[in-house]
Structure formats: structure tokens, C-alpha cells
Coordinates of C-alpha atoms and ligand atoms in Angstrom, one line a residue:
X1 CA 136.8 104.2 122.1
X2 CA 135.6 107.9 122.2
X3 CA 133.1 108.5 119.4
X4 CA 131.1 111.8 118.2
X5 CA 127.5 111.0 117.3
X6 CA 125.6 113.9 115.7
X7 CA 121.3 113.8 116.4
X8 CA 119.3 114.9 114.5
X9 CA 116.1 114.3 116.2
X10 CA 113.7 116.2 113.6
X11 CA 109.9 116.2 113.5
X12 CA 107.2 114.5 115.2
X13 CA 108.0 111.6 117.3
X14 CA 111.4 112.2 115.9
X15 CA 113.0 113.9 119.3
X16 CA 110.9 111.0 121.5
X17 CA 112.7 108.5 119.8
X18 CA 116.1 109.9 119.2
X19 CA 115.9 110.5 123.3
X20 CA 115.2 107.0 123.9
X21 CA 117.8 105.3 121.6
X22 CA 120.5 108.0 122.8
X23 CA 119.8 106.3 126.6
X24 CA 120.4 102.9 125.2
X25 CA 123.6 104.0 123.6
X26 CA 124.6 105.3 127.0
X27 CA 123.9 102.1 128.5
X28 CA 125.8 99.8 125.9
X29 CA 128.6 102.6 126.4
X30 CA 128.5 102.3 130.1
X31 CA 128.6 98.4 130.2
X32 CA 132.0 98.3 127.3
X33 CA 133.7 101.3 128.4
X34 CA 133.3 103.5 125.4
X35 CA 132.1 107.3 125.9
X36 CA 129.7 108.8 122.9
X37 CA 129.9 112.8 122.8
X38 CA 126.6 113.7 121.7
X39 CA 125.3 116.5 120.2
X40 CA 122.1 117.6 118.5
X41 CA 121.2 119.8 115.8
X42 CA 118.1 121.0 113.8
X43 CA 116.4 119.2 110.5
X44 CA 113.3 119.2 109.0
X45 CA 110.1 120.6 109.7
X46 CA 111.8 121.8 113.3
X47 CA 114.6 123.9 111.1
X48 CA 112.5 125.6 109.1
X49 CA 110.5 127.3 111.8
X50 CA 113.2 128.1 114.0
X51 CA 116.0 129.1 111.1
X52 CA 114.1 129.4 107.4
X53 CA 115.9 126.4 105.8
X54 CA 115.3 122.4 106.3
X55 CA 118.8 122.1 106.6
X56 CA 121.3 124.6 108.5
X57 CA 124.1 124.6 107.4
X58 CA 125.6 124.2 111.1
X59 CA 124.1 120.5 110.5
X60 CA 126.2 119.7 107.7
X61 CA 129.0 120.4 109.8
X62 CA 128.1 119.1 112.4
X63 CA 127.4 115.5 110.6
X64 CA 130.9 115.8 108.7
X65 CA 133.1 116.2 112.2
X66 CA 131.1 113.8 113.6
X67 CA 131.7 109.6 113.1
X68 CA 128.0 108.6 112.7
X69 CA 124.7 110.5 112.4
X70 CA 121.3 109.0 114.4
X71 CA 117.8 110.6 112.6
X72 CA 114.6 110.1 113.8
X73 CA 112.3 111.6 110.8
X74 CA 111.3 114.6 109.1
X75 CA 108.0 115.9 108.3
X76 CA 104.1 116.8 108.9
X77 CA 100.8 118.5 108.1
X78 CA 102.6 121.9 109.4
X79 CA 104.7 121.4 106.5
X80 CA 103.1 120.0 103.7
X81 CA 101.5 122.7 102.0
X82 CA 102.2 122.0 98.5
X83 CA 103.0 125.9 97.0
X84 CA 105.5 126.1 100.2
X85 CA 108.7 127.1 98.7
X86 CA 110.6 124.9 101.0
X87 CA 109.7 121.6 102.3
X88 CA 111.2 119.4 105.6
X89 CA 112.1 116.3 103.1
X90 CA 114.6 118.6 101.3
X91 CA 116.4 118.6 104.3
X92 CA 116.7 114.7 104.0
X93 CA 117.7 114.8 100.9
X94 CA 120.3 117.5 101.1
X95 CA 121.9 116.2 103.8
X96 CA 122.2 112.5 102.1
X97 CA 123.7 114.4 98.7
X98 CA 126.0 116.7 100.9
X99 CA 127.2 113.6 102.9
X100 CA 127.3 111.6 99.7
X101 CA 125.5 108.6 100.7
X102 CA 124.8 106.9 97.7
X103 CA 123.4 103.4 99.9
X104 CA 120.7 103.0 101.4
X105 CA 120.7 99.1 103.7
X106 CA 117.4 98.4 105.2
X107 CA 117.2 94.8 106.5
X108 CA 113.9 93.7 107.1
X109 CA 113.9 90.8 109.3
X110 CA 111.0 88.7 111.2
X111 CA 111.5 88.7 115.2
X112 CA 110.0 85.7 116.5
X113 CA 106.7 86.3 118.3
X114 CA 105.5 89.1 116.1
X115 CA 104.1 86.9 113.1
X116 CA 100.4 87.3 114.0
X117 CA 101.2 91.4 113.6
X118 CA 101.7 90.5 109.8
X119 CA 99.6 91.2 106.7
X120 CA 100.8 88.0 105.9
X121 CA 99.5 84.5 106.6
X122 CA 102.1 83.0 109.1
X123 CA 103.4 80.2 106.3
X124 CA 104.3 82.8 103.5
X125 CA 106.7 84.3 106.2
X126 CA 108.5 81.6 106.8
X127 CA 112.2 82.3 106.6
X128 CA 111.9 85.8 105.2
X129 CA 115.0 87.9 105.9
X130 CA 116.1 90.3 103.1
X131 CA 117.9 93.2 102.8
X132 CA 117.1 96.1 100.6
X133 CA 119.9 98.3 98.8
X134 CA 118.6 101.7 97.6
X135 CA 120.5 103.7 95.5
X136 CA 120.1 107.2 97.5
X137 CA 121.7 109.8 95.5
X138 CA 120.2 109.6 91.9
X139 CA 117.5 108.3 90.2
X140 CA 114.5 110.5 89.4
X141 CA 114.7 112.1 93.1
X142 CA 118.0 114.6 91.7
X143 CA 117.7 114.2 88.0
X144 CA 118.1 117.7 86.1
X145 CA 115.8 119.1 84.5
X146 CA 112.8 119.3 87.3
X147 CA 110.6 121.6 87.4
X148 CA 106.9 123.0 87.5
X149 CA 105.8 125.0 84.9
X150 CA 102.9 126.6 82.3
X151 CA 103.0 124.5 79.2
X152 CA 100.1 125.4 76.5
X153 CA 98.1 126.8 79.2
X154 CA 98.5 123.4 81.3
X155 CA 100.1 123.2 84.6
X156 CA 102.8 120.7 83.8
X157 CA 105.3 118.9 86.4
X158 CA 108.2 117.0 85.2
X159 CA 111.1 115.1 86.4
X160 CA 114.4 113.2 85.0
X161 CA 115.3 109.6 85.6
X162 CA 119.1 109.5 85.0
X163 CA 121.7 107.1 86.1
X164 CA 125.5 106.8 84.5
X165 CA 127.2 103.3 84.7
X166 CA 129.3 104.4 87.7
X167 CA 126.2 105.5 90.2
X168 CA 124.7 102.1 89.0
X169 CA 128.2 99.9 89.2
X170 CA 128.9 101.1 93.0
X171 CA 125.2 100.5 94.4
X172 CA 125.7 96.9 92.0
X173 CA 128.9 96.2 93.8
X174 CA 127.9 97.3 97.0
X175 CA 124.6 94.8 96.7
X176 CA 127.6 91.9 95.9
X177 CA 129.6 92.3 98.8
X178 CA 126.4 92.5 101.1
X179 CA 125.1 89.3 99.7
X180 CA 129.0 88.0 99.8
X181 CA 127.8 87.7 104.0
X182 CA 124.9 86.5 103.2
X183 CA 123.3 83.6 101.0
X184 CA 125.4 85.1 98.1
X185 CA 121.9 85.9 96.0
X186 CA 121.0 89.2 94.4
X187 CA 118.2 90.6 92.6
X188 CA 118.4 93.4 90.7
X189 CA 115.2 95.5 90.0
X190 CA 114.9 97.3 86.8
X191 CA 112.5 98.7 84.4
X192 CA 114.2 97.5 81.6
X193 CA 111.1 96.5 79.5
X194 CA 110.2 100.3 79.2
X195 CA 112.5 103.1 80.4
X196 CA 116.1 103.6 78.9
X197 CA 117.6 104.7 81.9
X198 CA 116.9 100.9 83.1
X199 CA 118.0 99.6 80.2
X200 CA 121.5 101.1 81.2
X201 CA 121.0 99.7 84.6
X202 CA 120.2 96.0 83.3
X203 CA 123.3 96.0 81.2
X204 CA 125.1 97.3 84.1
X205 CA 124.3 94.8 86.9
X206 CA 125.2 92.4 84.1
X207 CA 128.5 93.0 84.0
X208 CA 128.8 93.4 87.6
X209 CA 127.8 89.9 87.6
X210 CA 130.2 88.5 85.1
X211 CA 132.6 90.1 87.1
X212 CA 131.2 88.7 90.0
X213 CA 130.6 84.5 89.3
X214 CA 130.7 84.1 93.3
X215 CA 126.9 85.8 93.5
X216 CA 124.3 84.8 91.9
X217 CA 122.6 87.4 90.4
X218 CA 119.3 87.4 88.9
X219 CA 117.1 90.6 87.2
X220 CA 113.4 91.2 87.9
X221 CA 110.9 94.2 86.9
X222 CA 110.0 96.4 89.8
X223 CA 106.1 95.1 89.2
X224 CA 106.8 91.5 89.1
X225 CA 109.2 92.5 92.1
X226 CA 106.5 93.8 94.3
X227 CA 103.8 90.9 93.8
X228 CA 106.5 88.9 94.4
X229 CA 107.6 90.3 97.8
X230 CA 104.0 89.9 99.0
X231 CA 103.5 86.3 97.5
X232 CA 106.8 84.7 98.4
X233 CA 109.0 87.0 100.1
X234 CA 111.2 84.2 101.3
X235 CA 112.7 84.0 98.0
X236 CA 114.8 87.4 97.9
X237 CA 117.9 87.8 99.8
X238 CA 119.6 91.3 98.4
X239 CA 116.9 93.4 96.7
X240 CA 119.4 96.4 94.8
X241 CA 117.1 99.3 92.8
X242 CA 117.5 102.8 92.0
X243 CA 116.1 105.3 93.9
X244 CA 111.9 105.4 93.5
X245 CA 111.5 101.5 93.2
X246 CA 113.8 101.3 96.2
X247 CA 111.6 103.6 98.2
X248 CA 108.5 102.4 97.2
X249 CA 109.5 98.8 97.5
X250 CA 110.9 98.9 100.6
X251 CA 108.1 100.5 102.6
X252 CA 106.0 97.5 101.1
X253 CA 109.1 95.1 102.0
X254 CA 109.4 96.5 105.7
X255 CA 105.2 96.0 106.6
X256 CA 105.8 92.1 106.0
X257 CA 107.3 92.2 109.5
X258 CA 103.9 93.6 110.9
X259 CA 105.4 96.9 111.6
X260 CA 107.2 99.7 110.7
X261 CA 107.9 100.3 114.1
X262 CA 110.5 97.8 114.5
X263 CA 113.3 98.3 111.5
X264 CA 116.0 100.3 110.7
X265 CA 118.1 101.7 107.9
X266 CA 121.7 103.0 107.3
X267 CA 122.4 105.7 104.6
X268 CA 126.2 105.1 103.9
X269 CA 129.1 106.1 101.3
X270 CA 132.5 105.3 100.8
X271 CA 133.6 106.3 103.9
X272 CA 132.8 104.7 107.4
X273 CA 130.3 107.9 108.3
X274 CA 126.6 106.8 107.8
X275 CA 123.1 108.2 108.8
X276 CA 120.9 105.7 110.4
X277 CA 117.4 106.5 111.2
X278 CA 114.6 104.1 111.7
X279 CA 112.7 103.4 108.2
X280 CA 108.8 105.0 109.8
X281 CA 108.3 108.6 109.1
X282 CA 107.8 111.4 111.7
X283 CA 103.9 109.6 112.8
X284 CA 102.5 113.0 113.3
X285 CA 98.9 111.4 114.9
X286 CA 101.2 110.0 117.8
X287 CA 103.6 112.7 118.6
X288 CA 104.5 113.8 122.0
X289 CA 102.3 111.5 123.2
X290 CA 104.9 109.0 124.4
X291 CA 103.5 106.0 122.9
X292 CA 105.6 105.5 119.4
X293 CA 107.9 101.8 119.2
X294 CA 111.8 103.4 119.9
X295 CA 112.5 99.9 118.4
X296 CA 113.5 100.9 115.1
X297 CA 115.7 103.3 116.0
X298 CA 117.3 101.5 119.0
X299 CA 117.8 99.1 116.2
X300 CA 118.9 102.1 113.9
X301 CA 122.0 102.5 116.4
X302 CA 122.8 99.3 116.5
X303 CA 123.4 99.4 112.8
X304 CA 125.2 102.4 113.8
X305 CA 127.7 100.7 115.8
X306 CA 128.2 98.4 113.2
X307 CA 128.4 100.3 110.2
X308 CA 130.0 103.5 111.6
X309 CA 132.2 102.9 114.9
X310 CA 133.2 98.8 114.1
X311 CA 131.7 97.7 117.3
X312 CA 130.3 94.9 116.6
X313 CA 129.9 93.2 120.2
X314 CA 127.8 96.2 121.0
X315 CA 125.8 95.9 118.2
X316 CA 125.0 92.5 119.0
X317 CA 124.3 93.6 122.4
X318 CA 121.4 95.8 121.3
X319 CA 119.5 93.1 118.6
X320 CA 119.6 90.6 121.4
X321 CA 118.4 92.9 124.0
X322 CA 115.8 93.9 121.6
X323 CA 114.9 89.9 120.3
X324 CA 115.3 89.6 124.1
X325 CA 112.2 92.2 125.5
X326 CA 110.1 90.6 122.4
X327 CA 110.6 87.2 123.5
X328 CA 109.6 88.5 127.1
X329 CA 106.0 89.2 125.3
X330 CA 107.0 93.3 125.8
X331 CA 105.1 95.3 123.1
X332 CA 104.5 98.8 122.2
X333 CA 101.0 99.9 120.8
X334 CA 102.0 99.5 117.7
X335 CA 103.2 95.7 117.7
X336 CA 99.9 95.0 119.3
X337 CA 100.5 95.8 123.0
X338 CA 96.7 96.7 123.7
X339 CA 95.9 97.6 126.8
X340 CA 99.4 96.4 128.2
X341 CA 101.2 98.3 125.9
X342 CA 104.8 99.8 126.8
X343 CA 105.6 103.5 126.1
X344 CA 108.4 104.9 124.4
X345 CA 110.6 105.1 127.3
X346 CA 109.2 102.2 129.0
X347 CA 110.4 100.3 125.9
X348 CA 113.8 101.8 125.5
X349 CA 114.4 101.5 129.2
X350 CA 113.5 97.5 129.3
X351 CA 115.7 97.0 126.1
X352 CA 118.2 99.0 128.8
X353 CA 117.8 96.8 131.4
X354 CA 118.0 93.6 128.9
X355 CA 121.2 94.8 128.2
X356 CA 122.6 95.1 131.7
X357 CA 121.5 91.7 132.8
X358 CA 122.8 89.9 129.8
Ligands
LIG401 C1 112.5 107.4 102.8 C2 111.4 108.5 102.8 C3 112.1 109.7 102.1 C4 112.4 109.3 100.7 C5 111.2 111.0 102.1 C6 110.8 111.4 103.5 C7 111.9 112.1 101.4 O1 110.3 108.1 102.2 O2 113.5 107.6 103.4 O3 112.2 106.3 102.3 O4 111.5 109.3 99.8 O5 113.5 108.9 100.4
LIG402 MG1 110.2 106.1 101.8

């Protein structure tokens, strides 16, 4: 197979990352005979000083003619000047409403060997493997009217929550068919007790679930949700939420693991195309210094050839590489390494070299 993947490397240790995972794609390309056309383009923090916008619009096209989409992150202190008229994370945004990916998967997964890394004691760990679904395209994050303004003499901000049936039905749906692979259990989070917009959600995911008898589908508030993940996280399988609770509860979901370094995420829609990027941000403090865990976004592509390109043998290829190094006691700083700790490319390049022996 001949595939086009568009990189969008982006801030801090965005293009260190993106580097590393585009070697390991070249390897798993290499060892099945496919051939990945590459090309990069600007996003982010990285756009705005080199074009004026977060999000050329030569990036848009170049994500739309291309069959999957590898980020590493967007953002930093350069940036984040709150009176800026423009700002990197609108170029995240824009691209995932241009693309129209309304999904957002990120699987959070234990590897074996990194338990000690956890916030958690080991036995409230046991057996956690979940998988978020984010609604990506709605929510309070593109709700009209938004705005900043003078009210009575007050400096006032102010932002819509809004969801119709059908943004809420096809996240619902998509959240079914995931947990249809799985152990056939969702939750829905809501916040159904106090805002309306929730309300519409609740009733939603409740007909999806009569529709649905093969799932079993049960409805918790996004506060209940998040003591919940932290007291007995092995109790969720598919976690679907709007936007906000789906962001905030997923960062708290994905530090279980005992870092951030290690997962991924795919942003999809109703096509095959998809944007993957590892779920960390752009880890300013640790930029160009070589040192940031490629593991998320090694993992990121595998998700990628999954997801986007149907190549599941490949994909496979990658997590066991990856379970493969870890097992081998390999670590980067951030998973503990210490003083024996792998680089970025020292990483990417054993996960390389697991996958050519196996
Ligand atoms: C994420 C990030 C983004 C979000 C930011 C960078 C705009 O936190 O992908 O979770 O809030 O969606
Ligand atoms: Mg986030």
C-alpha cells in the first residue's frame, strides 16, 4: 500500500517527537512493504510566527489530500499572552472543525512494569483499561455566542454550552460500536442534575441505549465520574462525554498509567481520515532537549495505521514493540528512567530495533 501522511509537528517537543515516530513508521513500512509519502506543514505556535495565523491554510489542504494526519502538540509561554488576538490552540481546534472530527478515542491502558510510576496504589489499578470518547466538535468549546465584553462596567467573559440530538446521537453511537469490541459497557457522563444542555444529552444516550439492548449502558455525573476514575478505575470500559468533561476527564484518566508520556489519541469523523497525536501537550520545560518519551506518539501512529490506513498487522507490530522495550526495563525520564534514562531517539530507535527482530 502507498499512503500520504501529513505532519504536523507543531510546538515544543512537538517536531522531536513527530521525527522519532515518522522513523518508526519507516521501519514498520520497510519490514511489510508499504511506502508512506510524507510531508510536513506548519501549526500552532510555529505558524503564527512564521505566517500570522495558527492554521495556514496550505495545512488544511494538505490534511484533506492526505489519508491520515500525525500531531505532535501545539502551544507555549511564547504564546500565551492572554490579550493576544490569536492563540496556537485555535489552530487545533480549526483544524479538528475543518476536518470534521467530531471523536475523540483515547485508550488509556496499563503496560506492565510501569505500575510503581502510578499515583495510584498498585491494587486499585488492577485491570484498568478504558477508553475515553470525547465529543470534539461542540460543546461549550464552539458554542455561539462567546465572547469578552464590558457589562455594567464589569469585564465579563461568557461562553455557550449547546448540543442538538444528532452531535450527541453520533458520539452515543460511536461510544456503542467501540464498546461492541470490547466488554460491551458504556458510561455516559452528563450533567444532567443542573445544565439543560445535559438534560438533552441524558435523554439522548437513552434512546441510543434502547436502541441498543446489546450494550449496557449506564449514566454518571461528570463529579461522581471523576472520584470514581481515581477510586475504582477498573470499573469503566467506554467513558462517552461532551467536549469539557471529556477533556478534563481524560487528562485525569490518562495520569492513572503514571504518565502522560505513554498514550495516544485519534481525532476521527465519518470518514477513514483521522488526526492522531499523543494526548501530552507541547512540554515546553523539555524542548529541544532530546529527552521527552516518543512513546505516545509512536503509539499515536499505531492508532494511525489502525484507524486511518486498515493495517492492522502493523499496528500490532508497533504496541508489541512498544510493550516489548518496556518489558526490556527501557525507560525514558519521564517513566522513571533516572540516571539510565533513554532519549527521545534512543527510545524510538529501540522500539525500531524491537520491531525488526520480532
Ligand atoms: C486536548 C487539549 C486541547 C483541548 C487544547 C490544547 C486546545 O487540551 O486535546 O485535550 O482542550 O482540546
Ligand atoms: Mg486536554
Amino acid at each position: 500500500m502507498k499512503a500520504k501522511i501529513t505532519l504536523l509537528p507543531g510546538d515544543g517537543i512537538g517536531p522531536e517527537i513527530v521525527d522519532a515516530t515518522r522513523q518508526v513508521l519507516e521501519t514498520v513500512a520497510g519490514k511489510s512493504g508499504h511506502s508512506f509519502a510524507f510531508s510536513t506543514h506548519l501549526i500552532g505556535g510555529i505558524a503564527i510566527d512564521e505566517t500570522g495565523v495558527p492554521l495556514p491554510d496550505d495545512t488544511i489542504v494538505a490534511c484533506r489530500s492526505a489519508d491520515a494526519v500525525l500531531l505532535g502538540a501545539v502551544g507555549g509561554p511564547k504564546w500565551d499572552d492572554p490579550t493576544a488576538s490569536v492563540r496556537p490552540e485555535q489552530g487545533l481546534l480549526g483544524m479538528r472543525k475543518a476536518l470534521k472530527l467530531f471523536a475523540n478515542v483515547r485508550p488509556v491502558k496499563l503496560y506492565r512494569g510501569l505500575e510503581a510510576a502510578s499515583p495510584l496504589k498498585a491494587e486499585r489499578l488492577r485491570g484498568v483499561d478504558l477508553v475515553f470518547i470525547r465529543e470534539l466538535t461542540g460543546g461549550i468549546y464552539f458554542g455561539q455566542p462567546k465572547g469578552k465584553e464590558t457589562r455594567n462596567g464589569l469585564r465579563t467573559g461568557f461562553d455557550t454550552m449547546v448540543y442538538d440530538e444528532n452531535e450527541i446521537r453520533r458520539i452515543v453511537e460511536l461510544a456503542f460500536d467501540v464498546a461492541r469490541k470490547r466488554s460491551k459497557r458504556v458510561t455516559s457522563i452528563d450533567k444532567a442534575n443542573v445544565l439543560q444542555t445535559m438534560q438533552v444529552w441524558r435523554e439522548v444516550a437513552t434512546e441510543v441505549g434502547k436502541a441498543n439492548p446489546d450494550v449496557q449502558l449506564e449514566h454518571q455525573l461528570v463529579d461522581s465520574a471523576a472520584m470514581r476514575l481515581v477510586t475504582n478505575p477498573s470499573s469503566f470500559d467506554v467513558i462517552v462525554s461532551g467536549n469539557m468533561f471529556g477533556d478534563i476527564l481524560s487528562d485525569e484518566g490518562a495520569v492513572l498509567t503514571g504518565s502522560l508520556g505513554l498514550l495516544p489519541s485519534a481525532s476521527l469523523g465519518e470518514g477513514k481520515l483521522g488526526v492522531y497525536e499523543p494526548i501530552h501537550g507541547s512540554a515546553p520545560d523539555i524542548a529541544g532537549r532530546g529527552i521527552a518519551n516518543p512513546l505516545g506518539t509512536i503509539l499515536s501512529a499505531a492508532m494511525l495505521l489502525r484507524h486511518s490506513l486498515s493495517l492492522d498487522e502493523d499496528a500490532k507490530r508497533i504496541e508489541d514493540a512498544v510493550q516489548k522495550v518496556l518489558d526490556n526495563g527501557l525507560r525514558t525520564a519521564d517513566l522513571g528512567g533516572g540516571t539510565s534514562a533513554l532519549g527521545t531517539t534512543q527510545m524510538a530507535q529501540a522500539v525500531m530495533a524491537a520491531i525488526e527482530g520480532a
